[in-house]
PDB file of C-alpha atoms in Angstrom:
ATOM      1  CA  MET A   1      79.959 108.112 127.383  1.00 45.00           C
ATOM      2  CA  GLN A   2      77.653 110.032 125.223  1.00 50.00           C
ATOM      3  CA  GLY A   3      75.098 111.859 127.108  1.00 50.00           C
ATOM      4  CA  GLU A   4      77.082 112.050 130.256  1.00 51.00           C
ATOM      5  CA  SER A   5      77.760 115.534 131.805  1.00 52.00           C
ATOM      6  CA  SER A   6      81.349 114.715 132.799  1.00 63.00           C
ATOM      7  CA  HIS A   7      84.035 113.313 130.649  1.00 74.00           C
ATOM      8  CA  ALA A   8      85.804 109.914 131.578  1.00 80.00           C
ATOM      9  CA  PHE A   9      89.482 110.222 132.688  1.00 81.00           C
ATOM     10  CA  GLY A  10      91.799 110.087 129.430  1.00 85.00           C
ATOM     11  CA  LEU A  11      88.968 111.187 127.120  1.00 91.00           C
ATOM     12  CA  ALA A  12      89.749 114.484 125.504  1.00 91.00           C
ATOM     13  CA  HIS A  13      86.859 116.995 125.857  1.00 90.00           C
ATOM     14  CA  HIS A  14      86.388 117.406 122.118  1.00 92.00           C
ATOM     15  CA  PHE A  15      85.600 113.762 121.699  1.00 93.00           C
ATOM     16  CA  ASP A  16      82.262 112.001 122.480  1.00 92.00           C
ATOM     17  CA  SER A  17      83.572 108.572 123.030  1.00 93.00           C
ATOM     18  CA  PHE A  18      86.850 106.578 123.338  1.00 93.00           C
ATOM     19  CA  ASP A  19      85.852 104.797 120.174  1.00 92.00           C
ATOM     20  CA  GLN A  20      85.767 108.284 118.311  1.00 93.00           C
ATOM     21  CA  GLN A  21      88.904 109.402 119.932  1.00 94.00           C
ATOM     22  CA  ARG A  22      90.728 106.250 118.997  1.00 93.00           C
ATOM     23  CA  GLU A  23      89.474 106.353 115.422  1.00 93.00           C
ATOM     24  CA  ALA A  24      90.816 109.898 114.948  1.00 95.00           C
ATOM     25  CA  SER A  25      93.966 108.892 116.476  1.00 95.00           C
ATOM     26  CA  TYR A  26      94.616 105.845 114.228  1.00 95.00           C
ATOM     27  CA  LEU A  27      93.470 107.767 111.089  1.00 96.00           C
ATOM     28  CA  GLY A  28      95.608 110.888 111.865  1.00 96.00           C
ATOM     29  CA  MET A  29      98.701 108.623 112.233  1.00 97.00           C
ATOM     30  CA  TRP A  30      97.938 106.786 108.758  1.00 97.00           C
ATOM     31  CA  VAL A  31      97.578 110.318 107.203  1.00 97.00           C
ATOM     32  CA  PHE A  32     101.038 111.033 108.413  1.00 97.00           C
ATOM     33  CA  LEU A  33     102.312 107.532 107.371  1.00 98.00           C
ATOM     34  CA  VAL A  34     100.876 108.285 103.754  1.00 97.00           C
ATOM     35  CA  THR A  35     103.250 111.280 103.706  1.00 97.00           C
ATOM     36  CA  GLU A  36     106.053 108.963 104.829  1.00 97.00           C
ATOM     37  CA  ILE A  37     105.272 106.552 101.970  1.00 96.00           C
ATOM     38  CA  MET A  38     105.799 109.544  99.447  1.00 95.00           C
ATOM     39  CA  PHE A  39     108.734 110.583 101.268  1.00 96.00           C
ATOM     40  CA  PHE A  40     110.555 107.203 100.850  1.00 97.00           C
ATOM     41  CA  GLY A  41     108.592 106.785  97.533  1.00 97.00           C
ATOM     42  CA  GLY A  42     110.872 109.442  95.948  1.00 96.00           C
ATOM     43  CA  LEU A  43     113.935 107.419  96.683  1.00 97.00           C
ATOM     44  CA  PHE A  44     112.381 104.257  95.607  1.00 97.00           C
ATOM     45  CA  THR A  45     111.395 105.980  92.196  1.00 97.00           C
ATOM     46  CA  ALA A  46     115.017 107.097  91.959  1.00 97.00           C
ATOM     47  CA  TYR A  47     116.376 103.584  92.451  1.00 97.00           C
ATOM     48  CA  VAL A  48     113.824 102.187  89.887  1.00 96.00           C
ATOM     49  CA  VAL A  49     114.920 104.766  87.267  1.00 96.00           C
ATOM     50  CA  TYR A  50     118.556 104.409  87.742  1.00 96.00           C
ATOM     51  CA  ARG A  51     118.325 100.528  87.899  1.00 95.00           C
ATOM     52  CA  SER A  52     116.348 100.331  84.670  1.00 93.00           C
ATOM     53  CA  GLY A  53     119.374 102.139  82.839  1.00 90.00           C
ATOM     54  CA  GLN A  54     122.373 100.411  84.848  1.00 93.00           C
ATOM     55  CA  GLY A  55     121.282  97.035  85.727  1.00 92.00           C
ATOM     56  CA  ALA A  56     124.683  95.554  85.361  1.00 94.00           C
ATOM     57  CA  ALA A  57     126.301  98.072  87.568  1.00 95.00           C
ATOM     58  CA  PHE A  58     123.666  97.686  90.275  1.00 96.00           C
ATOM     59  CA  ALA A  59     124.117  93.887  90.123  1.00 95.00           C
ATOM     60  CA  ILE A  60     127.940  94.562  90.879  1.00 95.00           C
ATOM     61  CA  GLY A  61     126.795  96.784  93.780  1.00 96.00           C
ATOM     62  CA  SER A  62     124.272  94.205  95.229  1.00 96.00           C
ATOM     63  CA  HIS A  63     127.216  91.580  95.223  1.00 96.00           C
ATOM     64  CA  GLU A  64     129.225  93.960  97.438  1.00 95.00           C
ATOM     65  CA  LEU A  65     126.733  94.107 100.296  1.00 97.00           C
ATOM     66  CA  ASP A  66     126.796  91.479 103.005  1.00 97.00           C
ATOM     67  CA  ILE A  67     123.713  89.285 102.342  1.00 97.00           C
ATOM     68  CA  VAL A  68     124.279  87.260 105.640  1.00 97.00           C
ATOM     69  CA  LEU A  69     124.130  90.567 107.719  1.00 98.00           C
ATOM     70  CA  GLY A  70     121.278  91.822 105.517  1.00 97.00           C
ATOM     71  CA  SER A  71     119.293  88.753 106.199  1.00 98.00           C
ATOM     72  CA  ILE A  72     119.889  88.706 109.906  1.00 98.00           C
ATOM     73  CA  ASN A  73     118.961  92.160 110.137  1.00 98.00           C
ATOM     74  CA  THR A  74     115.614  91.459 108.112  1.00 98.00           C
ATOM     75  CA  ALA A  75     114.912  88.849 110.696  1.00 98.00           C
ATOM     76  CA  VAL A  76     115.840  91.102 113.414  1.00 98.00           C
ATOM     77  CA  LEU A  77     113.375  93.821 112.196  1.00 98.00           C
ATOM     78  CA  ILE A  78     110.613  91.432 111.707  1.00 98.00           C
ATOM     79  CA  GLY A  79     111.076  90.202 115.261  1.00 98.00           C
ATOM     80  CA  SER A  80     110.954  93.719 116.739  1.00 98.00           C
ATOM     81  CA  SER A  81     107.598  94.172 114.794  1.00 98.00           C
ATOM     82  CA  LEU A  82     106.207  91.064 116.692  1.00 98.00           C
ATOM     83  CA  THR A  83     107.280  92.420 120.196  1.00 98.00           C
ATOM     84  CA  MET A  84     105.713  95.861 118.994  1.00 98.00           C
ATOM     85  CA  ALA A  85     102.486  94.128 117.997  1.00 98.00           C
ATOM     86  CA  LEU A  86     102.592  92.322 121.427  1.00 98.00           C
ATOM     87  CA  ALA A  87     103.069  95.596 123.229  1.00 98.00           C
ATOM     88  CA  VAL A  88      99.872  96.822 121.610  1.00 97.00           C
ATOM     89  CA  TRP A  89      98.169  93.634 122.550  1.00 97.00           C
ATOM     90  CA  ALA A  90      99.367  94.207 126.314  1.00 97.00           C
ATOM     91  CA  ALA A  91      97.924  97.629 126.116  1.00 97.00           C
ATOM     92  CA  GLN A  92      94.514  96.559 124.825  1.00 96.00           C
ATOM     93  CA  THR A  93      94.224  93.907 127.564  1.00 96.00           C
ATOM     94  CA  GLY A  94      95.521  96.191 130.309  1.00 95.00           C
ATOM     95  CA  ARG A  95      98.723  94.461 131.144  1.00 96.00           C
ATOM     96  CA  ARG A  96     100.978  97.372 132.389  1.00 96.00           C
ATOM     97  CA  LYS A  97     104.212  95.510 132.953  1.00 97.00           C
ATOM     98  CA  ALA A  98     103.897  93.499 129.623  1.00 98.00           C
ATOM     99  CA  ILE A  99     103.542  96.755 127.742  1.00 98.00           C
ATOM    100  CA  VAL A 100     106.990  98.016 129.182  1.00 98.00           C
ATOM    101  CA  ALA A 101     108.725  94.440 128.741  1.00 98.00           C
ATOM    102  CA  PHE A 102     107.586  94.269 124.998  1.00 98.00           C
ATOM    103  CA  ILE A 103     108.541  97.807 124.306  1.00 98.00           C
ATOM    104  CA  LEU A 104     111.799  97.285 125.817  1.00 98.00           C
ATOM    105  CA  ALA A 105     112.458  94.123 123.744  1.00 98.00           C
ATOM    106  CA  THR A 106     111.560  96.163 120.668  1.00 98.00           C
ATOM    107  CA  ILE A 107     114.079  98.920 121.585  1.00 98.00           C
ATOM    108  CA  LEU A 108     116.595  96.000 122.126  1.00 98.00           C
ATOM    109  CA  LEU A 109     116.064  94.381 118.639  1.00 98.00           C
ATOM    110  CA  GLY A 110     116.003  97.874 117.056  1.00 98.00           C
ATOM    111  CA  GLY A 111     119.359  98.650 118.594  1.00 98.00           C
ATOM    112  CA  LEU A 112     120.685  95.302 117.427  1.00 98.00           C
ATOM    113  CA  PHE A 113     119.608  96.208 113.899  1.00 98.00           C
ATOM    114  CA  LEU A 114     121.352  99.563 114.114  1.00 98.00           C
ATOM    115  CA  GLY A 115     124.392  97.901 115.578  1.00 98.00           C
ATOM    116  CA  ILE A 116     124.574  95.533 112.763  1.00 98.00           C
ATOM    117  CA  LYS A 117     124.160  98.341 110.307  1.00 98.00           C
ATOM    118  CA  VAL A 118     127.097 100.188 111.835  1.00 98.00           C
ATOM    119  CA  VAL A 119     129.287  97.101 111.047  1.00 97.00           C
ATOM    120  CA  GLU A 120     128.101  97.084 107.497  1.00 97.00           C
ATOM    121  CA  TYR A 121     128.586 100.852 107.039  1.00 97.00           C
ATOM    122  CA  SER A 122     132.214 100.679 108.455  1.00 97.00           C
ATOM    123  CA  ALA A 123     133.093  97.692 105.996  1.00 96.00           C
ATOM    124  CA  LYS A 124     131.916 100.042 103.116  1.00 96.00           C
ATOM    125  CA  PHE A 125     134.301 102.737 104.423  1.00 94.00           C
ATOM    126  CA  GLU A 126     137.156 100.312 104.596  1.00 94.00           C
ATOM    127  CA  HIS A 127     136.540  99.015 101.003  1.00 93.00           C
ATOM    128  CA  HIS A 128     136.247 102.570  99.642  1.00 93.00           C
ATOM    129  CA  LEU A 129     132.691 102.047  98.483  1.00 94.00           C
ATOM    130  CA  VAL A 130     131.397 105.361 100.114  1.00 94.00           C
ATOM    131  CA  PRO A 131     130.468 107.729  97.191  1.00 94.00           C
ATOM    132  CA  GLY A 132     132.697 110.839  97.170  1.00 90.00           C
ATOM    133  CA  PRO A 133     136.386 111.576  96.671  1.00 90.00           C
ATOM    134  CA  ASN A 134     137.476 108.248  98.308  1.00 89.00           C
ATOM    135  CA  PHE A 135     135.268 106.087  96.268  1.00 93.00           C
ATOM    136  CA  HIS A 136     137.357 103.481  94.398  1.00 91.00           C
ATOM    137  CA  TRP A 137     136.136 101.179  91.787  1.00 90.00           C
ATOM    138  CA  GLN A 138     137.892  99.803  88.833  1.00 88.00           C
ATOM    139  CA  GLY A 139     136.079  99.171  85.512  1.00 89.00           C
ATOM    140  CA  PRO A 140     133.711 100.729  83.024  1.00 91.00           C
ATOM    141  CA  GLU A 141     130.642 100.384  85.335  1.00 92.00           C
ATOM    142  CA  ALA A 142     132.174 102.681  88.079  1.00 93.00           C
ATOM    143  CA  PRO A 143     129.839 105.579  87.745  1.00 94.00           C
ATOM    144  CA  GLY A 144     126.814 103.199  87.962  1.00 95.00           C
ATOM    145  CA  VAL A 145     128.352 101.370  90.995  1.00 96.00           C
ATOM    146  CA  GLU A 146     128.898 104.778  92.663  1.00 95.00           C
ATOM    147  CA  MET A 147     125.221 105.526  91.927  1.00 96.00           C
ATOM    148  CA  PHE A 148     124.117 102.306  93.539  1.00 97.00           C
ATOM    149  CA  PHE A 149     126.068 103.160  96.621  1.00 97.00           C
ATOM    150  CA  ASN A 150     124.548 106.773  96.686  1.00 97.00           C
ATOM    151  CA  LEU A 151     121.196 105.296  96.641  1.00 97.00           C
ATOM    152  CA  TYR A 152     122.316 102.580  99.097  1.00 98.00           C
ATOM    153  CA  PHE A 153     123.488 105.056 101.843  1.00 97.00           C
ATOM    154  CA  LEU A 154     120.557 107.489 101.285  1.00 97.00           C
ATOM    155  CA  MET A 155     117.812 104.850 101.450  1.00 98.00           C
ATOM    156  CA  THR A 156     119.280 102.775 104.355  1.00 98.00           C
ATOM    157  CA  GLY A 157     120.437 106.101 106.110  1.00 98.00           C
ATOM    158  CA  LEU A 158     116.877 107.663 105.935  1.00 98.00           C
ATOM    159  CA  HIS A 159     115.456 104.268 107.161  1.00 98.00           C
ATOM    160  CA  ALA A 160     118.059 104.220 110.099  1.00 98.00           C
ATOM    161  CA  ALA A 161     117.275 107.839 110.992  1.00 98.00           C
ATOM    162  CA  HIS A 162     113.738 106.665 111.288  1.00 98.00           C
ATOM    163  CA  MET A 163     114.609 103.766 113.548  1.00 98.00           C
ATOM    164  CA  VAL A 164     116.692 106.122 115.833  1.00 98.00           C
ATOM    165  CA  ILE A 165     113.555 108.531 116.104  1.00 98.00           C
ATOM    166  CA  GLY A 166     111.280 105.453 116.739  1.00 98.00           C
ATOM    167  CA  ILE A 167     113.605 104.163 119.545  1.00 98.00           C
ATOM    168  CA  GLY A 168     113.508 107.606 121.048  1.00 98.00           C
ATOM    169  CA  ILE A 169     109.670 107.719 120.999  1.00 98.00           C
ATOM    170  CA  LEU A 170     109.433 104.107 122.270  1.00 98.00           C
ATOM    171  CA  LEU A 171     111.560 105.110 125.362  1.00 98.00           C
ATOM    172  CA  VAL A 172     109.126 107.835 126.166  1.00 98.00           C
ATOM    173  CA  VAL A 173     106.096 105.579 125.559  1.00 98.00           C
ATOM    174  CA  ALA A 174     107.723 102.950 127.846  1.00 98.00           C
ATOM    175  CA  ILE A 175     108.147 105.500 130.857  1.00 98.00           C
ATOM    176  CA  LEU A 176     104.448 106.498 130.274  1.00 97.00           C
ATOM    177  CA  ALA A 177     103.324 102.801 130.270  1.00 97.00           C
ATOM    178  CA  TRP A 178     105.344 102.120 133.412  1.00 97.00           C
ATOM    179  CA  ARG A 179     103.672 105.136 135.054  1.00 96.00           C
ATOM    180  CA  GLY A 180     100.168 103.498 134.140  1.00 95.00           C
ATOM    181  CA  SER A 181      99.239 106.102 131.574  1.00 94.00           C
ATOM    182  CA  PHE A 182      97.402 103.572 129.296  1.00 95.00           C
ATOM    183  CA  SER A 183      94.222 101.621 129.673  1.00 94.00           C
ATOM    184  CA  PRO A 184      92.251  99.245 127.536  1.00 93.00           C
ATOM    185  CA  GLU A 185      90.122 102.294 126.559  1.00 92.00           C
ATOM    186  CA  ASN A 186      93.132 104.652 125.861  1.00 92.00           C
ATOM    187  CA  HIS A 187      96.270 103.266 124.685  1.00 95.00           C
ATOM    188  CA  ASN A 188      96.454 105.348 121.349  1.00 95.00           C
ATOM    189  CA  LEU A 189     100.116 106.428 121.790  1.00 96.00           C
ATOM    190  CA  VAL A 190     101.046 102.813 122.133  1.00 97.00           C
ATOM    191  CA  GLU A 191      99.219 101.944 118.677  1.00 97.00           C
ATOM    192  CA  GLY A 192     100.411 105.012 117.189  1.00 97.00           C
ATOM    193  CA  ILE A 193     104.271 104.347 117.737  1.00 98.00           C
ATOM    194  CA  GLY A 194     103.379 100.835 116.814  1.00 98.00           C
ATOM    195  CA  LEU A 195     101.946 101.736 113.336  1.00 98.00           C
ATOM    196  CA  TYR A 196     105.068 103.984 112.781  1.00 98.00           C
ATOM    197  CA  TRP A 197     107.503 101.019 113.728  1.00 98.00           C
ATOM    198  CA  HIS A 198     105.562  98.630 111.522  1.00 98.00           C
ATOM    199  CA  PHE A 199     105.846 101.196 108.550  1.00 98.00           C
ATOM    200  CA  VAL A 200     109.695 101.390 109.204  1.00 98.00           C
ATOM    201  CA  ASP A 201     109.665  97.517 109.029  1.00 98.00           C
ATOM    202  CA  ILE A 202     107.695  97.646 105.606  1.00 98.00           C
ATOM    203  CA  VAL A 203     110.335 100.202 104.208  1.00 98.00           C
ATOM    204  CA  TRP A 204     113.066  97.604 105.115  1.00 98.00           C
ATOM    205  CA  ILE A 205     110.968  94.649 103.587  1.00 98.00           C
ATOM    206  CA  PHE A 206     111.381  96.590 100.224  1.00 98.00           C
ATOM    207  CA  LEU A 207     114.874  97.878 100.667  1.00 98.00           C
ATOM    208  CA  PHE A 208     116.349  94.411 101.516  1.00 98.00           C
ATOM    209  CA  PRO A 209     115.460  92.724  98.119  1.00 98.00           C
ATOM    210  CA  LEU A 210     116.018  96.020  96.174  1.00 97.00           C
ATOM    211  CA  LEU A 211     119.510  96.444  97.579  1.00 98.00           C
ATOM    212  CA  TYR A 212     120.757  93.072  98.652  1.00 97.00           C
ATOM    213  CA  LEU A 213     119.150  90.468  96.432  1.00 97.00           C
ATOM    214  CA  LEU A 214     118.288  91.694  92.988  1.00 95.00           C
ATOM    215  CA  GLY A 215     121.150  90.768  90.634  1.00 92.00           C
ATOM    216  CA  ARG A 216     122.406  88.068  92.834  1.00 92.00           C
ATOM    217  CA  ASN A 217     121.806  85.510  90.123  1.00 89.00           C
ATOM    218  CA  ILE A 218     124.183  87.288  87.679  1.00 86.00           C
ATOM    219  CA  GLN A 219     127.758  86.501  87.575  1.00 81.00           C
ATOM    220  CA  VAL A 220     129.820  89.679  87.980  1.00 77.00           C
TER     221      VAL A 220
ATOM    222  CA  MET Z   1      81.897  99.119 118.579  1.00 50.00           C
ATOM    223  CA  SER Z   2      84.935  98.569 120.828  1.00 75.00           C
ATOM    224  CA  GLU Z   3      88.286  97.771 119.391  1.00 85.00           C
ATOM    225  CA  TYR Z   4      89.082  94.333 117.904  1.00 93.00           C
ATOM    226  CA  ILE Z   5      91.979  92.639 119.876  1.00 95.00           C
ATOM    227  CA  THR Z   6      94.079  90.247 117.618  1.00 95.00           C
ATOM    228  CA  PRO Z   7      94.795  87.103 119.348  1.00 96.00           C
ATOM    229  CA  ILE Z   8      98.348  86.343 120.120  1.00 97.00           C
ATOM    230  CA  ARG Z   9      98.461  83.155 117.832  1.00 97.00           C
ATOM    231  CA  THR Z  10      97.546  85.252 114.799  1.00 97.00           C
ATOM    232  CA  TYR Z  11     100.492  87.558 115.597  1.00 98.00           C
ATOM    233  CA  LEU Z  12     102.788  84.485 115.855  1.00 98.00           C
ATOM    234  CA  ALA Z  13     101.430  83.052 112.606  1.00 98.00           C
ATOM    235  CA  VAL Z  14     102.101  86.281 110.755  1.00 98.00           C
ATOM    236  CA  PHE Z  15     105.613  86.364 112.293  1.00 98.00           C
ATOM    237  CA  LEU Z  16     106.382  82.750 111.097  1.00 98.00           C
ATOM    238  CA  ALA Z  17     104.877  83.657 107.727  1.00 98.00           C
ATOM    239  CA  LEU Z  18     107.131  86.604 107.341  1.00 98.00           C
ATOM    240  CA  MET Z  19     110.240  84.784 108.413  1.00 98.00           C
ATOM    241  CA  ALA Z  20     109.427  81.889 105.899  1.00 98.00           C
ATOM    242  CA  LEU Z  21     108.846  84.450 103.092  1.00 98.00           C
ATOM    243  CA  THR Z  22     112.227  86.107 103.946  1.00 98.00           C
ATOM    244  CA  THR Z  23     113.943  82.433 103.634  1.00 98.00           C
ATOM    245  CA  ILE Z  24     112.248  81.912 100.342  1.00 98.00           C
ATOM    246  CA  THR Z  25     113.198  85.324  98.878  1.00 97.00           C
ATOM    247  CA  VAL Z  26     116.836  84.947  99.775  1.00 97.00           C
ATOM    248  CA  ALA Z  27     116.851  81.216  98.332  1.00 97.00           C
ATOM    249  CA  VAL Z  28     115.095  82.393  95.033  1.00 96.00           C
ATOM    250  CA  ALA Z  29     117.534  85.241  94.577  1.00 96.00           C
ATOM    251  CA  PHE Z  30     120.425  82.874  93.718  1.00 95.00           C
ATOM    252  CA  LEU Z  31     118.349  80.913  91.064  1.00 94.00           C
ATOM    253  CA  GLU Z  32     118.523  81.824  87.492  1.00 93.00           C
ATOM    254  CA  LEU Z  33     114.989  82.896  86.546  1.00 93.00           C
ATOM    255  CA  GLY Z  34     115.683  85.725  84.063  1.00 89.00           C
ATOM    256  CA  PRO Z  35     113.091  88.452  84.370  1.00 89.00           C
ATOM    257  CA  PHE Z  36     111.183  86.374  87.038  1.00 94.00           C
ATOM    258  CA  ASN Z  37     113.933  87.186  89.680  1.00 95.00           C
ATOM    259  CA  ASP Z  38     112.601  90.656  89.999  1.00 95.00           C
ATOM    260  CA  ILE Z  39     109.026  89.706  89.762  1.00 96.00           C
ATOM    261  CA  ALA Z  40     109.458  86.867  92.519  1.00 97.00           C
ATOM    262  CA  ALA Z  41     111.423  89.449  94.824  1.00 97.00           C
ATOM    263  CA  MET Z  42     108.879  92.133  94.457  1.00 97.00           C
ATOM    264  CA  GLY Z  43     105.870  89.846  94.745  1.00 98.00           C
ATOM    265  CA  ILE Z  44     107.308  88.294  97.945  1.00 98.00           C
ATOM    266  CA  ALA Z  45     108.007  91.844  99.379  1.00 98.00           C
ATOM    267  CA  ILE Z  46     104.438  93.044  98.505  1.00 97.00           C
ATOM    268  CA  THR Z  47     102.992  89.903 100.172  1.00 98.00           C
ATOM    269  CA  LYS Z  48     104.954  90.598 103.451  1.00 98.00           C
ATOM    270  CA  ALA Z  49     104.070  94.205 103.328  1.00 98.00           C
ATOM    271  CA  CYS Z  50     100.446  93.300 103.079  1.00 98.00           C
ATOM    272  CA  LEU Z  51     100.646  90.871 106.065  1.00 98.00           C
ATOM    273  CA  VAL Z  52     102.289  93.657 108.190  1.00 98.00           C
ATOM    274  CA  VAL Z  53      99.607  96.258 107.047  1.00 98.00           C
ATOM    275  CA  LEU Z  54      96.660  93.795 107.445  1.00 98.00           C
ATOM    276  CA  TYR Z  55      97.528  92.301 110.873  1.00 97.00           C
ATOM    277  CA  PHE Z  56     100.247  93.958 112.678  1.00 98.00           C
ATOM    278  CA  MET Z  57      98.891  97.311 111.765  1.00 97.00           C
ATOM    279  CA  HIS Z  58      95.370  96.092 112.166  1.00 96.00           C
ATOM    280  CA  VAL Z  59      93.982  97.499 108.853  1.00 96.00           C
ATOM    281  CA  ARG Z  60      91.843  94.285 108.346  1.00 96.00           C
ATOM    282  CA  HIS Z  61      89.699  95.380 111.402  1.00 94.00           C
ATOM    283  CA  SER Z  62      90.063  99.137 110.630  1.00 94.00           C
ATOM    284  CA  SER Z  63      87.263 101.397 109.632  1.00 93.00           C
ATOM    285  CA  ARG Z  64      86.684 101.929 105.831  1.00 95.00           C
ATOM    286  CA  LEU Z  65      87.897 105.355 106.032  1.00 96.00           C
ATOM    287  CA  THR Z  66      91.246 104.171 107.308  1.00 96.00           C
ATOM    288  CA  LYS Z  67      91.345 101.456 104.738  1.00 97.00           C
ATOM    289  CA  MET Z  68      90.729 104.175 102.034  1.00 97.00           C
ATOM    290  CA  VAL Z  69      93.548 106.218 103.316  1.00 97.00           C
ATOM    291  CA  VAL Z  70      95.864 103.276 103.357  1.00 97.00           C
ATOM    292  CA  VAL Z  71      95.015 102.196  99.743  1.00 97.00           C
ATOM    293  CA  ALA Z  72      95.154 105.769  98.547  1.00 96.00           C
ATOM    294  CA  GLY Z  73      98.725 106.219  99.899  1.00 96.00           C
ATOM    295  CA  PHE Z  74     100.111 103.132  98.106  1.00 96.00           C
ATOM    296  CA  LEU Z  75      98.190 103.911  94.938  1.00 97.00           C
ATOM    297  CA  TRP Z  76      99.676 107.425  94.804  1.00 96.00           C
ATOM    298  CA  LEU Z  77     103.179 105.770  95.125  1.00 96.00           C
ATOM    299  CA  PHE Z  78     102.297 103.504  92.199  1.00 96.00           C
ATOM    300  CA  ILE Z  79     101.061 106.356  90.141  1.00 97.00           C
ATOM    301  CA  LEU Z  80     104.437 108.129  90.848  1.00 96.00           C
ATOM    302  CA  ILE Z  81     106.588 105.182  89.717  1.00 96.00           C
ATOM    303  CA  ALA Z  82     104.257 104.086  86.849  1.00 96.00           C
ATOM    304  CA  PHE Z  83     104.170 107.482  85.234  1.00 96.00           C
ATOM    305  CA  ILE Z  84     107.814 108.185  85.605  1.00 95.00           C
ATOM    306  CA  MET Z  85     108.928 104.749  84.153  1.00 94.00           C
ATOM    307  CA  SER Z  86     106.334 105.303  81.207  1.00 94.00           C
ATOM    308  CA  ASP Z  87     108.633 108.026  80.190  1.00 91.00           C
ATOM    309  CA  TYR Z  88     112.138 106.374  80.902  1.00 91.00           C
ATOM    310  CA  LEU Z  89     111.198 103.079  79.550  1.00 90.00           C
ATOM    311  CA  THR Z  90     109.866 104.275  76.234  1.00 89.00           C
ATOM    312  CA  ARG Z  91     112.604 106.934  75.345  1.00 85.00           C
ATOM    313  CA  GLY Z  92     113.985 106.135  71.798  1.00 78.00           C
ATOM    314  CA  MET Z  93     111.072 103.811  70.973  1.00 80.00           C
ATOM    315  CA  ILE Z  94     109.336 106.404  68.740  1.00 73.00           C
ATOM    316  CA  SER Z  95     111.461 108.244  66.060  1.00 72.00           C
ATOM    317  CA  LEU Z  96     110.052 111.575  65.658  1.00 68.00           C
ATOM    318  CA  GLN Z  97     109.871 112.929  62.089  1.00 68.00           C
ATOM    319  CA  GLY Z  98     109.246 116.674  61.196  1.00 71.00           C
ATOM    320  CA  PRO Z  99     109.755 119.968  62.808  1.00 71.00           C
ATOM    321  CA  ILE Z 100     110.048 118.455  66.424  1.00 59.00           C
ATOM    322  CA  GLY Z 101     112.305 115.650  65.631  1.00 48.00           C
TER     323      GLY Z 101
END
């Protein structure tokens, strides 16, 4: 595109070429994701600090979580990352309907994840495991167990909030894709929401072992 | 330099690897390995995260500048956790004598 007097459709006037525009878009998204790493990082650090002092209470806490639902949700989220990656592939190769189909599949799997999360949360309410006045646990480890559930709800809650926002943006991107807004040269929005979605997947990849798996080998 | 297009079979291979690693990490969690339970769980999680970053997020074929931003992001998280734990894990290891103790 360099040297031409008029700009191609979809190329912003302050960029010389689609390559430059794409590079700026991906880099900008990654800079945002780095701030997200530190956002979740504070909670991960809090988890590491409290678990280092109260390992026994955290083992009790992880035994209270539903490992079957947690494992299914991990598979569902990895599946949604695959469909998201395929949506980007469809955009790169100019397949308009395939972009929409793969994004809708991603939304569906994301919704399934949140639905399973609702089932897990409501069970915690019924078992009086939500921190606060109704939290109920017998035994000397009660304060540590309550701290485990504080971190459980904060970390999975922040993660779920990211998924709700992601699904909202995916809906908008699906409509834009249906209208034919993306081309093999310009599909930065699809790649951008893809990077966000995969990042949310990575957060869960760490949340799942930390909350559901560590301490499973210990008898409580 | 146009964009690198990852072939579908790469995506499928990464997906299958992620599912296999998930199965392994659940199975390993029930074994009695002492401190290696934590190491195995985190090792598998980091491996899975690397697969997602490199292939699903295309960092393997990204520019050096993007790679540097990604590495810096995770490095700073490591610094945050490592420096805080160097405090918490060493409390009480040194008994201070004299005016401060």
